[in-house]
PDB file of C-alpha atoms and ligand atoms in Angstrom:
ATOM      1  CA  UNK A   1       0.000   0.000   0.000  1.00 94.00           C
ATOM      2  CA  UNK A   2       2.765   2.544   0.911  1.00 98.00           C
ATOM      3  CA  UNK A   3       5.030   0.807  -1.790  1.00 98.00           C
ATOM      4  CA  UNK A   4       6.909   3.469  -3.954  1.00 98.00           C
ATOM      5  CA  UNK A   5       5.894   6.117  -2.071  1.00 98.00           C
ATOM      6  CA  UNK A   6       8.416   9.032  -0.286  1.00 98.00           C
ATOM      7  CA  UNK A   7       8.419   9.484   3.281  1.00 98.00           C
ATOM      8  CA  UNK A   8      10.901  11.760   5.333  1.00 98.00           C
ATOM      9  CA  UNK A   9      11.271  11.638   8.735  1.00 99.00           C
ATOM     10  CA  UNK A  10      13.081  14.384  10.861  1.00 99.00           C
ATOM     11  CA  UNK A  11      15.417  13.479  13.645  1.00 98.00           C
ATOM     12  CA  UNK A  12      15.586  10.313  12.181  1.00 98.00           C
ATOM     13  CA  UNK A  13      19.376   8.791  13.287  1.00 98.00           C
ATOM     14  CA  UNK A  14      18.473   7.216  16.342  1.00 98.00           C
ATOM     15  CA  UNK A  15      15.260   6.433  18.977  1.00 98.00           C
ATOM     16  CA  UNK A  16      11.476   7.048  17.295  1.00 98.00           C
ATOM     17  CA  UNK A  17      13.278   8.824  14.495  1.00 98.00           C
ATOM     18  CA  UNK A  18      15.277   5.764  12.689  1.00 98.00           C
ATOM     19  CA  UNK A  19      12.720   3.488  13.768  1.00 98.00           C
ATOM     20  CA  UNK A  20       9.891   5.176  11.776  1.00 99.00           C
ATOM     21  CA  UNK A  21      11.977   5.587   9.394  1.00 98.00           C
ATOM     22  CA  UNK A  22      13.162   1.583   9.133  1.00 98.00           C
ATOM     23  CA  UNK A  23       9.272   1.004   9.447  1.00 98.00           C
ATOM     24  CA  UNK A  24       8.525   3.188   6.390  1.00 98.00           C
ATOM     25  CA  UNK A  25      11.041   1.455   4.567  1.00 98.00           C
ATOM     26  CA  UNK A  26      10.592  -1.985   5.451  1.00 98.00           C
ATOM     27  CA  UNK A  27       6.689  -0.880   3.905  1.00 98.00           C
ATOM     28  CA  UNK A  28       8.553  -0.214   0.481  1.00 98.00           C
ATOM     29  CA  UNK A  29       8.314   3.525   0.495  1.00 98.00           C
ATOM     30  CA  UNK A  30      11.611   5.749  -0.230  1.00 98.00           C
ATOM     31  CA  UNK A  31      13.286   7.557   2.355  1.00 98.00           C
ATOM     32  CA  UNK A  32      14.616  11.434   2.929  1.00 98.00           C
ATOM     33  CA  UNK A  33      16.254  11.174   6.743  1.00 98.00           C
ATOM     34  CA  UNK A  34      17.090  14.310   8.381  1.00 98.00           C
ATOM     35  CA  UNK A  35      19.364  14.127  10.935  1.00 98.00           C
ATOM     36  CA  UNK A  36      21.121  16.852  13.088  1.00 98.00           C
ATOM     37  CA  UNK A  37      24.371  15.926  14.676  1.00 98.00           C
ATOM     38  CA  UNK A  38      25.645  12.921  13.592  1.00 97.00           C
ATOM     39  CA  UNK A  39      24.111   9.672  11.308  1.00 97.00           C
ATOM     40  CA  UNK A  40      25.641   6.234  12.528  1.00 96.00           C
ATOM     41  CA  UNK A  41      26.994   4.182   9.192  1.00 90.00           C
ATOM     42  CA  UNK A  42      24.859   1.059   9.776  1.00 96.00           C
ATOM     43  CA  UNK A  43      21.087   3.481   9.785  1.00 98.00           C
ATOM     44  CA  UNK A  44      21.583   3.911   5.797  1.00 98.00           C
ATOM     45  CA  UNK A  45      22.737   0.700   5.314  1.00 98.00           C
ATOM     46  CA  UNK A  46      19.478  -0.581   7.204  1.00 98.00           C
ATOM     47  CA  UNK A  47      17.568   1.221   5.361  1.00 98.00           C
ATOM     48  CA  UNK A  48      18.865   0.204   1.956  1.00 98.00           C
ATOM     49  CA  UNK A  49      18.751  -3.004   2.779  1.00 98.00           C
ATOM     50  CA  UNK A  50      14.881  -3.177   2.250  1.00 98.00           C
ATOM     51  CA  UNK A  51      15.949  -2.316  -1.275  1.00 98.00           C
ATOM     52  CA  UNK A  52      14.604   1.656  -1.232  1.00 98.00           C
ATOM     53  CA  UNK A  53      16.775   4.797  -1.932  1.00 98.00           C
ATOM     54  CA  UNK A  54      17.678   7.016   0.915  1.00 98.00           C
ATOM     55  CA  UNK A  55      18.751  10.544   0.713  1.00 98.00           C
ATOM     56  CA  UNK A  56      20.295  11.566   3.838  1.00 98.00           C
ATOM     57  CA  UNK A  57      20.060  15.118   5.169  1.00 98.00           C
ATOM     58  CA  UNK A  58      21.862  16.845   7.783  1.00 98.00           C
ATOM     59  CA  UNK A  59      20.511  19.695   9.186  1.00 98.00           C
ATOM     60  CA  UNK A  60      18.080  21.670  11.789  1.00 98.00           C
ATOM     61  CA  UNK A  61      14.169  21.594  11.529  1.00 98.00           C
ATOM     62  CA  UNK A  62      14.284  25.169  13.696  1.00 98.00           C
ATOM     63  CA  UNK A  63      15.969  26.645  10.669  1.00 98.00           C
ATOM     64  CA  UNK A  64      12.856  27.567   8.225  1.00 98.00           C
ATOM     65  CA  UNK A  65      14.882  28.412   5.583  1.00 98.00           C
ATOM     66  CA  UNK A  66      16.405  24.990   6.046  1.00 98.00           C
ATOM     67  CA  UNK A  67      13.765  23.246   6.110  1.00 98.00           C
ATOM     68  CA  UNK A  68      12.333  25.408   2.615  1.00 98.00           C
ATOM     69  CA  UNK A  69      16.060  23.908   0.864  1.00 98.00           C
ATOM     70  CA  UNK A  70      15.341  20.688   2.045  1.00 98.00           C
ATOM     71  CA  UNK A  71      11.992  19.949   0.479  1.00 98.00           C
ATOM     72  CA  UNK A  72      13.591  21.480  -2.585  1.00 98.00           C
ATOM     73  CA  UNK A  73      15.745  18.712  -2.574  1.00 98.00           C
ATOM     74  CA  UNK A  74      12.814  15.979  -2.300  1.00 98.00           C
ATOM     75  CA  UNK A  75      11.050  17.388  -5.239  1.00 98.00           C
ATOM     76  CA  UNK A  76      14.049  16.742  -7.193  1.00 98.00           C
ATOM     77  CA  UNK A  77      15.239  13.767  -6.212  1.00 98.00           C
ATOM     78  CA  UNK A  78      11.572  12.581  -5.638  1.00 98.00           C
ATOM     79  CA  UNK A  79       9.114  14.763  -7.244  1.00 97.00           C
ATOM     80  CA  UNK A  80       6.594  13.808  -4.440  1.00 97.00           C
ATOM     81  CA  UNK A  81       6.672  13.674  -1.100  1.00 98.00           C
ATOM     82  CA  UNK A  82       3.872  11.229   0.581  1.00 98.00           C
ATOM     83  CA  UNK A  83       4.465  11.183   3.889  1.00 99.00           C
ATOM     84  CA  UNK A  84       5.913  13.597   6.256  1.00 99.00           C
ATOM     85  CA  UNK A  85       6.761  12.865  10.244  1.00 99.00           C
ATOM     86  CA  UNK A  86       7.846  15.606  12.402  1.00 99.00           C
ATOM     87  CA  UNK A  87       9.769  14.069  15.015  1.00 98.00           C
ATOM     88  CA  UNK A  88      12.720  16.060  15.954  1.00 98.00           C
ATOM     89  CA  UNK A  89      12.705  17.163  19.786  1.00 98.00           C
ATOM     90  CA  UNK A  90      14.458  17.850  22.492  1.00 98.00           C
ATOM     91  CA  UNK A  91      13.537  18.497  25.870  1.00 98.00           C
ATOM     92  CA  UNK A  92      15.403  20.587  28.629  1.00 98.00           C
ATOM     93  CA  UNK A  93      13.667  19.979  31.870  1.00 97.00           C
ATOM     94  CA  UNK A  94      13.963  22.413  34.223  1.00 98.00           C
ATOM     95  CA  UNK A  95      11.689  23.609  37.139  1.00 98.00           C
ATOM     96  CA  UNK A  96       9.484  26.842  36.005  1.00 98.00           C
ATOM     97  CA  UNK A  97      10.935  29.268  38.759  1.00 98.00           C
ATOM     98  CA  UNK A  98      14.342  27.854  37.714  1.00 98.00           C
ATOM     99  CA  UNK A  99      13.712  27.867  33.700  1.00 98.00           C
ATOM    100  CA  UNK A 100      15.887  29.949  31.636  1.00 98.00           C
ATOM    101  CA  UNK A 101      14.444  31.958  28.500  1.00 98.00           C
ATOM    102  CA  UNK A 102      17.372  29.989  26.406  1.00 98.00           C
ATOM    103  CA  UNK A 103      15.625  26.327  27.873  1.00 98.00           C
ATOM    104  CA  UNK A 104      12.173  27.636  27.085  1.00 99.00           C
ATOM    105  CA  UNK A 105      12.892  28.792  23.479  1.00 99.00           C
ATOM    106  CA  UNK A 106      15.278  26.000  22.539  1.00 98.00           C
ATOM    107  CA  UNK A 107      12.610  23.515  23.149  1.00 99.00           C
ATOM    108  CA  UNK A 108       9.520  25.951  21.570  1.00 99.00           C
ATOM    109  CA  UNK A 109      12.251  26.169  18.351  1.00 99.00           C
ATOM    110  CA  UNK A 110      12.680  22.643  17.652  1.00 99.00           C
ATOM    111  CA  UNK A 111       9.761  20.590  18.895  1.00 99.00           C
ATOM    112  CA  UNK A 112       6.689  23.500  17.668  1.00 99.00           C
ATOM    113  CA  UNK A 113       8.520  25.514  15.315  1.00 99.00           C
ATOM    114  CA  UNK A 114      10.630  22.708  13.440  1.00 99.00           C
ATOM    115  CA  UNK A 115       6.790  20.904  13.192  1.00 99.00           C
ATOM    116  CA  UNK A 116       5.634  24.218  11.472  1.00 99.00           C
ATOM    117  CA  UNK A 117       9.150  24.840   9.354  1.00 99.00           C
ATOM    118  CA  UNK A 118       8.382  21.445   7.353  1.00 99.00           C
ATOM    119  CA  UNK A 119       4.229  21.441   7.441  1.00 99.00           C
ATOM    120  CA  UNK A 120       4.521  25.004   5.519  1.00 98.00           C
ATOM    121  CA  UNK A 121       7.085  23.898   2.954  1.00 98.00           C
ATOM    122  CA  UNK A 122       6.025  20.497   2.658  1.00 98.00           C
ATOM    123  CA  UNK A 123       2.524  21.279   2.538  1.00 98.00           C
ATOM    124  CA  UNK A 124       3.166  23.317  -0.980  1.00 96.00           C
ATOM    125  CA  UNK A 125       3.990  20.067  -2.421  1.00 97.00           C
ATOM    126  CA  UNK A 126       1.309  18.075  -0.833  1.00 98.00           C
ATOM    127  CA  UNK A 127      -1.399  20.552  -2.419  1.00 98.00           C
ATOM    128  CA  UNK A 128      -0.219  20.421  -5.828  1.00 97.00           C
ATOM    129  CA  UNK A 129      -0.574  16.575  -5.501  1.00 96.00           C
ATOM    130  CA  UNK A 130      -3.872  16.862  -4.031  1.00 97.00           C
ATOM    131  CA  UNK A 131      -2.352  13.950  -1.384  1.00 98.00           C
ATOM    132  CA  UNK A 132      -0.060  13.811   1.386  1.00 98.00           C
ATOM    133  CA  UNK A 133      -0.018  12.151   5.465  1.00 98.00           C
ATOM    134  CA  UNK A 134       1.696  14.628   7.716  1.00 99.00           C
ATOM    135  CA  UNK A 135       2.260  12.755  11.364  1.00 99.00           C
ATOM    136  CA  UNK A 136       3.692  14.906  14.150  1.00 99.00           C
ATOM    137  CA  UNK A 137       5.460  13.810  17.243  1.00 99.00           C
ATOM    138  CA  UNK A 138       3.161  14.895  20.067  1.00 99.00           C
ATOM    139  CA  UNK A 139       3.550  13.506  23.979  1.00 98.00           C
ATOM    140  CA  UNK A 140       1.319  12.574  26.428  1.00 98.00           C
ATOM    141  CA  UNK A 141       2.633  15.464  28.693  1.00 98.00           C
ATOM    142  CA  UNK A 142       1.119  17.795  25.820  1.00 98.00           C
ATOM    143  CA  UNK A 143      -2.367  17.020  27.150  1.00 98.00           C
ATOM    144  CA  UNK A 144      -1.649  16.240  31.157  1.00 98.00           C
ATOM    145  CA  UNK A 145       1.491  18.832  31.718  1.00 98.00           C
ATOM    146  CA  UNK A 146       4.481  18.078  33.552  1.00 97.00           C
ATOM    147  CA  UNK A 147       6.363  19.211  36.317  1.00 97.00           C
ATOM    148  CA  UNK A 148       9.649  20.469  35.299  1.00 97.00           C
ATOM    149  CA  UNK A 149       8.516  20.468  31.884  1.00 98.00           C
ATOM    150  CA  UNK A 150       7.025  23.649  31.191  1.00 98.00           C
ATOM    151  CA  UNK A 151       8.583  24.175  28.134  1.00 98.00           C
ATOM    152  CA  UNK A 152       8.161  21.021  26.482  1.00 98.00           C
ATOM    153  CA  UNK A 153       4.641  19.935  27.424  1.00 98.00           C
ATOM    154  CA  UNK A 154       4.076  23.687  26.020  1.00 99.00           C
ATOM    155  CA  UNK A 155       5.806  22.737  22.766  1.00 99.00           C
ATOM    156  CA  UNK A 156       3.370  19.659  22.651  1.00 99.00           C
ATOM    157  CA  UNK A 157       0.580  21.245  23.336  1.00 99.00           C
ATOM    158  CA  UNK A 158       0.991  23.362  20.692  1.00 99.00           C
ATOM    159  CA  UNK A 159       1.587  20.178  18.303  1.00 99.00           C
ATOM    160  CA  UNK A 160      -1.828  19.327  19.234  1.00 99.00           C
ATOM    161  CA  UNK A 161      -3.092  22.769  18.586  1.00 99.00           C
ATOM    162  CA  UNK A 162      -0.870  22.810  14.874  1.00 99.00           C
ATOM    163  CA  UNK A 163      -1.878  19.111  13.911  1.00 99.00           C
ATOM    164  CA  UNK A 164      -5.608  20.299  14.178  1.00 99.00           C
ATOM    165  CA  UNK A 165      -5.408  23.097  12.205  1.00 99.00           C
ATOM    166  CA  UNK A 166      -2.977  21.940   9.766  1.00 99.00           C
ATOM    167  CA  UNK A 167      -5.807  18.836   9.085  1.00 99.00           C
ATOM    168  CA  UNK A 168      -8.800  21.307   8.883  1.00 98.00           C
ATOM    169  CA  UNK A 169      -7.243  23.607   6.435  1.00 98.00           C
ATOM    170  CA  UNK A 170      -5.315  21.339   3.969  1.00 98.00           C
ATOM    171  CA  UNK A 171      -8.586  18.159   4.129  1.00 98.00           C
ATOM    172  CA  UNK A 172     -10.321  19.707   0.898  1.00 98.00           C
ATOM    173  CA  UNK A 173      -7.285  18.958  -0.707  1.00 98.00           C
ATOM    174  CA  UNK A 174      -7.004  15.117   0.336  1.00 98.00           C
ATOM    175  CA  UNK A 175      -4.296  15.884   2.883  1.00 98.00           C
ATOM    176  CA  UNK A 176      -4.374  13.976   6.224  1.00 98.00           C
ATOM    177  CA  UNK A 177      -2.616  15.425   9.449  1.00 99.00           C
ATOM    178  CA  UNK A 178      -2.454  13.349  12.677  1.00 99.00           C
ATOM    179  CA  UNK A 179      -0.009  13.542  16.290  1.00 99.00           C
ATOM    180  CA  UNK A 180       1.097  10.583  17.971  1.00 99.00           C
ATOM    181  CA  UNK A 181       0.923  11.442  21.470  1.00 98.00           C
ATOM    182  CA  UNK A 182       3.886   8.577  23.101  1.00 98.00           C
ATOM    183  CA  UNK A 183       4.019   7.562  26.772  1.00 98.00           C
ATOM    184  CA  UNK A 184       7.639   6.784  28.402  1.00 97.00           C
ATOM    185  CA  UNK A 185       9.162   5.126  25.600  1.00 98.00           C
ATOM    186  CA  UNK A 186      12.743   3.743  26.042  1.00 97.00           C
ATOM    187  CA  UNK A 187      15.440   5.734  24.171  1.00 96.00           C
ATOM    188  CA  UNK A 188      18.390   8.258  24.345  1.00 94.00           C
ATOM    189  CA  UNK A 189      15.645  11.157  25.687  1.00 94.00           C
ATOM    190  CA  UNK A 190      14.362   8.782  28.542  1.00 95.00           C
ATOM    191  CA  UNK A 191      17.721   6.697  29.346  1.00 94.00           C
ATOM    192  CA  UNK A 192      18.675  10.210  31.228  1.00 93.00           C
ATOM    193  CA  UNK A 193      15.745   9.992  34.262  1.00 92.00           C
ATOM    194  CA  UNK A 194      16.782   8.863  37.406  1.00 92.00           C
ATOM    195  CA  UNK A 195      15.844   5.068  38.085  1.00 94.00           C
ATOM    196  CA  UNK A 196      12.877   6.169  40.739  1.00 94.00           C
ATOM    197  CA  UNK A 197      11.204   8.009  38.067  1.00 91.00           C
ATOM    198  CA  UNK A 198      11.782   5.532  35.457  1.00 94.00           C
ATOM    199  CA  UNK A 199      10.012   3.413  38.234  1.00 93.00           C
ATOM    200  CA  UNK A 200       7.195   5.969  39.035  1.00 93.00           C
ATOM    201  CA  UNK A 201       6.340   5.887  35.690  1.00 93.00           C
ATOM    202  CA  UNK A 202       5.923   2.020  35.350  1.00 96.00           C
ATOM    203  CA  UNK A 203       3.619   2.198  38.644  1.00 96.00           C
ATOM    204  CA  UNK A 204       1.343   4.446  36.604  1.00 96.00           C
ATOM    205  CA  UNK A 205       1.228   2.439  33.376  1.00 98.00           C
ATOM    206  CA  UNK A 206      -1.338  -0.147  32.658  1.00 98.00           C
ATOM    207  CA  UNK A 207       0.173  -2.053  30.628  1.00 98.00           C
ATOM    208  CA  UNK A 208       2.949  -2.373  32.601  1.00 97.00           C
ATOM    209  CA  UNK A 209       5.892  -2.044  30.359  1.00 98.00           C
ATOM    210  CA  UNK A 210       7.722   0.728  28.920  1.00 98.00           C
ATOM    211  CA  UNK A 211       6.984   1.848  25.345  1.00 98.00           C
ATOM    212  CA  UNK A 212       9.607   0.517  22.465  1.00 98.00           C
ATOM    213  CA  UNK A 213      10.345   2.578  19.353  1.00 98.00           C
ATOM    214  CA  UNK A 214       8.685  -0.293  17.404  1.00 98.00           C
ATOM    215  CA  UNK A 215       5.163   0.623  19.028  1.00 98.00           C
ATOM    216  CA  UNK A 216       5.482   4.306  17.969  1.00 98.00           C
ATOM    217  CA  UNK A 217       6.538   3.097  14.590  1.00 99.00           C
ATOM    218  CA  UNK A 218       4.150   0.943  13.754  1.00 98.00           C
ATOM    219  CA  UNK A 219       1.367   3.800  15.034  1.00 99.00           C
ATOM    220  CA  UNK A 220       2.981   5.664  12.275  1.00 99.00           C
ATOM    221  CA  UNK A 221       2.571   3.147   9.803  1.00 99.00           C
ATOM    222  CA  UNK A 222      -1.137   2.888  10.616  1.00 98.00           C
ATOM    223  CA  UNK A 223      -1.940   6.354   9.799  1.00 98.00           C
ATOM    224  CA  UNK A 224      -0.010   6.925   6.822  1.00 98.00           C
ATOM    225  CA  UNK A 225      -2.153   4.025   5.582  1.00 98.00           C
ATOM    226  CA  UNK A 226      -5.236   5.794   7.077  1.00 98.00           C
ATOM    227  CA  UNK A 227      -6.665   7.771   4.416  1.00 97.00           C
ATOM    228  CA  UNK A 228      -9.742   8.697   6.516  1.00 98.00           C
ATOM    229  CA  UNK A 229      -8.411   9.739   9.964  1.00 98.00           C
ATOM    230  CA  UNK A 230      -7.113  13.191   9.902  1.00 99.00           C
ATOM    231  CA  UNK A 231      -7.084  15.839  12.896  1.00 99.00           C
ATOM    232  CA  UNK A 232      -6.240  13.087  15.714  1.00 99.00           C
ATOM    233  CA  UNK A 233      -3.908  12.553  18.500  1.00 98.00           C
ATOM    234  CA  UNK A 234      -2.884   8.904  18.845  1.00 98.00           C
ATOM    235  CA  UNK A 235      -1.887   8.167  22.343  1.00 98.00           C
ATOM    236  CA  UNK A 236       0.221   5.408  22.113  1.00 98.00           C
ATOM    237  CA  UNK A 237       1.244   5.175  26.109  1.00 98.00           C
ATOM    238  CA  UNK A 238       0.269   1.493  27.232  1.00 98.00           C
ATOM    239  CA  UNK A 239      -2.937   3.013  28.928  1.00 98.00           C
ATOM    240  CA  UNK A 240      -1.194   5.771  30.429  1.00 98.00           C
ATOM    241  CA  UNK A 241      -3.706   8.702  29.950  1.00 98.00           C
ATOM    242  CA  UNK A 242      -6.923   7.538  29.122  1.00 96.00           C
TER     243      UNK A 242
HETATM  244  P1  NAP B 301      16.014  10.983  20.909  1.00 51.34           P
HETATM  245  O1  NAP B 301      16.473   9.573  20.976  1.00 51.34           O
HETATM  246  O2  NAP B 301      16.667  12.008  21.763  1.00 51.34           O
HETATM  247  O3  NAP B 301      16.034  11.449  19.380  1.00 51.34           O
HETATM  248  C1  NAP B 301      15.679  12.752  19.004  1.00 51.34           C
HETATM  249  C2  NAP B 301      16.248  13.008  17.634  1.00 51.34           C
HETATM  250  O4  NAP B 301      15.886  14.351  17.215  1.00 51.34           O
HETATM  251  C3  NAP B 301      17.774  12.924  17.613  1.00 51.34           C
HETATM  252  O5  NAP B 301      18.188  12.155  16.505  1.00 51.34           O
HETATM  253  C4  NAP B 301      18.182  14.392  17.468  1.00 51.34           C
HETATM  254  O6  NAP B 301      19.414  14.564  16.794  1.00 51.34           O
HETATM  255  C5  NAP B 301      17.041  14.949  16.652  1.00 51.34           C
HETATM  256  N1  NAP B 301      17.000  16.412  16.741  1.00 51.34           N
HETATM  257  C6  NAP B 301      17.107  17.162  17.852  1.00 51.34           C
HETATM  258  N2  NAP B 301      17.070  18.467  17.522  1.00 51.34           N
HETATM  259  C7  NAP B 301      16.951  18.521  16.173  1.00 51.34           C
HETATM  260  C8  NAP B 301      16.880  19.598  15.240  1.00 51.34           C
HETATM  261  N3  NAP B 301      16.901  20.873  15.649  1.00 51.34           N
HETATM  262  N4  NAP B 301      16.767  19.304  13.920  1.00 51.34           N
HETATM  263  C9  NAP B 301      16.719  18.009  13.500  1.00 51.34           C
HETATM  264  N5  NAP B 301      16.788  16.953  14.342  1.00 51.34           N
HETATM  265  C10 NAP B 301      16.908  17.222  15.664  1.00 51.34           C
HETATM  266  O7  NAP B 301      14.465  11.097  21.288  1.00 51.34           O
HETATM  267  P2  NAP B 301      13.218  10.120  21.026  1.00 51.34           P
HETATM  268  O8  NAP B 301      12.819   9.577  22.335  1.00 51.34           O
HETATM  269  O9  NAP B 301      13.488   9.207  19.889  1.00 51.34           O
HETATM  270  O10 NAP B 301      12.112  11.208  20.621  1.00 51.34           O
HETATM  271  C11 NAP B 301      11.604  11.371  19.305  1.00 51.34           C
HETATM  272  C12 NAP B 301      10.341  12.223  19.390  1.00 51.34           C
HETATM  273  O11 NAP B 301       9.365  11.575  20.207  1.00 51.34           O
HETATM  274  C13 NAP B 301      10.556  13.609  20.019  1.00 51.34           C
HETATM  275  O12 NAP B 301       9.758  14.561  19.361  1.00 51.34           O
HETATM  276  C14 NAP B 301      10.078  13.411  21.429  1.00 51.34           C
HETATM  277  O13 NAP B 301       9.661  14.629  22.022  1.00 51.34           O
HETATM  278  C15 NAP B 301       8.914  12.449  21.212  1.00 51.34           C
HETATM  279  N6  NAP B 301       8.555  11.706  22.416  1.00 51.34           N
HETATM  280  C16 NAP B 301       9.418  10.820  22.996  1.00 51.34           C
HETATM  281  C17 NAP B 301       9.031  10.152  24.152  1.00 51.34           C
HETATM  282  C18 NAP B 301       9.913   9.152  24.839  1.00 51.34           C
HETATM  283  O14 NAP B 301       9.506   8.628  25.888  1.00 51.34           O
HETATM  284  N7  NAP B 301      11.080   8.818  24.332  1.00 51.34           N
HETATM  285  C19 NAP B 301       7.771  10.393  24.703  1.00 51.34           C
HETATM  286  C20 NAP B 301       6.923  11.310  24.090  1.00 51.34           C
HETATM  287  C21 NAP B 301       7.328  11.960  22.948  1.00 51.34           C
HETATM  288  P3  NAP B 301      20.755  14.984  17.598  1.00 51.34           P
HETATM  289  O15 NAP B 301      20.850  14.022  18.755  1.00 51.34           O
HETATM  290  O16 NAP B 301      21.815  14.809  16.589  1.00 51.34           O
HETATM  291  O17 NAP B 301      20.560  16.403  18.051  1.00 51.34           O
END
């Protein structure tokens, strides 16, 4: 179903990122992954080996003019782009009295702003095709809050608030836009918590086990094949808000 088609993926060397984008790939679908520091060898290789192009990118979703280059670059190497997941982030978790403007806008800049950087350049493309799936990276802290994480549950939030809009205004045009909304999944972002919270967060999860990268994938895979879900937030958090 997704065979042939492009997807790119932002943030997409390591955690969520390179599985969604291994997911996508494994479906058949060509790859643009953006990545920001550093790319390990074996991710391209990985890719490859489901026998699909991929077209690395290094750069920074924050950057819009960035982010306007880069879907240059799909359309021709491409010509379409099918599939779009925002899912570059960063968080910098700080108690509110404590928070520095620098920790606030950092996080605002890449999780909210890098979302918005590729939906308004990537969306130019989608309309012309008349199709497109644009998935965003929510979390659950986007709907509950979080203490000590003022600035990121903000950035969420407004993912939430984005994906909604971005879904009513581009629908006419047979565009779907959707968030995931994750739990505590385990990767680089979580590894960092100290084991009690790790712990406190198991207490509160239903399910009882932490998230993998393969569950968030495989929600991503589900609504790019979706063609009649648009303007949702998927929690995908083992029970964790409900
Ligand atoms: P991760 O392992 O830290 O990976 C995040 C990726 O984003 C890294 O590859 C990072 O690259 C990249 N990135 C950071 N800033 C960027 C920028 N300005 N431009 C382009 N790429 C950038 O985190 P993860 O757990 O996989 O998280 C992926 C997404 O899921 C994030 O949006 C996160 O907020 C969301 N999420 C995660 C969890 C969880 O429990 N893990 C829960 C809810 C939501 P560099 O390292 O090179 O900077």
């Amino acid at each position: 179903m997704l065979e042939g088609k492009t997807a790119l993926v932002t943030g997409a060397a390591k955690g969520i990122g390179k599985a969604v984008a291994v997911a996508f790939a494994k479906e058949g679908c060509n790859i643009v992954l953006n990545y920001h520091s550093s790319l390990p060898d074996n991710v391209i290789k990985e890719i490859e080996g489901f026998d699909v192009k991929c077209m690395p990118v290094k750069g920074d979703v924050a950057d819009f003019n960035f982010a306007a280059g880069l879907i240059k670059d799909v359309k021709n190497e491409f010509k379409t782009l099918d599939i779009l997941v925002n899912n570059a982030g960063i968080t910098r978790d700080m108690l509110l009295m404590r928070m520095s403007e620098e920790q606030f806008d950092s996080v605002i800049d890449t999780n909210l702003k890098g979302a918005f950087n590729m939906i308004r350049h990537a969306s130019s493309l989608m309309l012309k095709q008349r199709s497109g799936s644009i998935i965003n990276m929510a979390s659950v802290v986007g709907i509950t809050g979080n203490v000590g994480q003022a600035n990121y549950a903000a950035s969420k939030a407004g993912i939430i608030g984005l994906t909604k809009s971005v879904a009513k205004e581009l629908a006419a045009r047979g565009i779907t836009c959707n968030a995931i909304a994750p739990g505590f999944v385990e990767t680089d972002m979580t590894d960092v918590l100290a084991e009690d919270t790790k712990k406190a967060m198991l207490d509160v999860i239903p399910l009882k086990r932490y998230g993998q990268v393969k569950d968030i994938a495989d929600a991503a895979v589900f609504l790019a094949k979706s063609s009649y879900i648009t303007g949702q937030v998927l929690n995908v958090d083992g029970g964790m808000v409900m």
